[in-house]
Amino acid sequence: MKCQSHSSGALKSAHPSNLNHFLHSIFHGHPLACGQRAVVSARTVGGTGMLDIVKKSPDREWQGAMSAPPLPCFQPLAHINHESWQALCRQACEPNAYYLPDWARAVSASARGRTDGDAILSYSGRELAGLLPVVSCWRAYHFPLPAFVSFDPYGALGTPLLAGSDPVAAAQNLMQEARNRGARSLILRDVPLDGAAIQAFSGALAADGQLLHILSEHRRAVLDATQDSETLLRDALGAKKLKELRRQRARMQDFGAVEFRVARTPAEITRALNDFLLLEASGWKAARGTALMQHAGDDAFIRFATQALAANGACEIVTLTCGQIPVASGIVLRHQDRAFWFKIGADPAFARFSPGVQLALELTRHLCADPAIRLADSTAIPNHPMIDPVWRGVAARAAAFTK
């Protein structure tokens, strides 16, 4: 394959036509990084057929009678010290709201098909410096291979949390701990190709003469929130489309005043979330069985996570109302200088007024007016029919693996 240009010189593109063949092929070479290969065996867990990779070599003993006890380098998400995790989030070299502790732990606790996540941890001294939520390759791809795959936090973003003071060292230590546990590879899903985290992994691998391989790549809509919102919308949609949207909004006002509301406090979030869940369940997601309130575990996760994040100023629910009736609503997470649009719900009875697009216009104005936000990630699928025409910024996302 042809190598991609990259500032670290450590990215290699790979586009296999068959995922099964590709996953097998990456385990016939060298281990995760230079050094001794861990001795592993596989055992079946609880009759499920899932293979659990077990390290045979003894754990490293902490040297010195006066030394502090060893720090855990692999833990269930529910067991990680919350304060240490929050402190790492504040200084992470690249934000990821879906790996904030209150969100990731809520997903792991009850979200459909996403429970029981673990995390690889790395330290600088005794301070948490790196955190990568993971699952086994079997859980991610139904392959019983010795690899860890980044945990799916319900939002389409798997950027590891690396301390900004030395992200390369944090990445090196995460890979070392994966190797210590018998892994031959780390597979990072949905990571920004131009982000600081993937640069850190590339740099860590380059120091050992290795490459970060790109398994797949896609692009999705983002918003440059440092720009003037009206200029962005005019450039994105054009005068004719904006005029039509204004006409639709005026027609909607025949049924009542149209207002844009932002819920921020836990009490406001509780009320706004109920509206969001009902709107999401009134449309096509309900027909597919994917609305959050249709599954008890999803419902519990989103209620806990939004409340906990709102208490720390990390969640907003935006709602468009018509005569006090909610017609469109969206959940937006915040981490450092970024916003992440998690989900949207819209009332199909108002479809002729384009309530989802109307909400996107108001959210664009809201985010561009907020000096704390520089970038908003749609976390949408590529070529999304609603948000792509509005947010014309494009960011590359990839699934990458270290070998």
JSON list of C-alpha atoms in Angstrom, two decimals, residues 70 97 100 123 145 174 181 362 382 396:
[
{"chain": "A", "resi": 70, "resn": "PRO", "atom": "CA", "xyz": [1.37, -0.27, 42.36]},
{"chain": "A", "resi": 97, "resn": "ALA", "atom": "CA", "xyz": [-16.76, 14.30, 25.55]},
{"chain": "A", "resi": 100, "resn": "LEU", "atom": "CA", "xyz": [-15.78, 11.91, 30.05]},
{"chain": "A", "resi": 123, "resn": "TYR", "atom": "CA", "xyz": [0.72, 7.28, 34.48]},
{"chain": "A", "resi": 145, "resn": "LEU", "atom": "CA", "xyz": [-7.67, -12.51, 18.41]},
{"chain": "A", "resi": 174, "resn": "LEU", "atom": "CA", "xyz": [-0.78, 2.54, 26.97]},
{"chain": "A", "resi": 181, "resn": "ARG", "atom": "CA", "xyz": [-1.67, -8.12, 28.90]},
{"chain": "A", "resi": 362, "resn": "GLU", "atom": "CA", "xyz": [-30.28, 27.95, 15.58]},
{"chain": "A", "resi": 382, "resn": "PRO", "atom": "CA", "xyz": [-20.71, 10.45, 6.39]},
{"chain": "A", "resi": 396, "resn": "ALA", "atom": "CA", "xyz": [-11.36, 13.01, 8.50]}
]
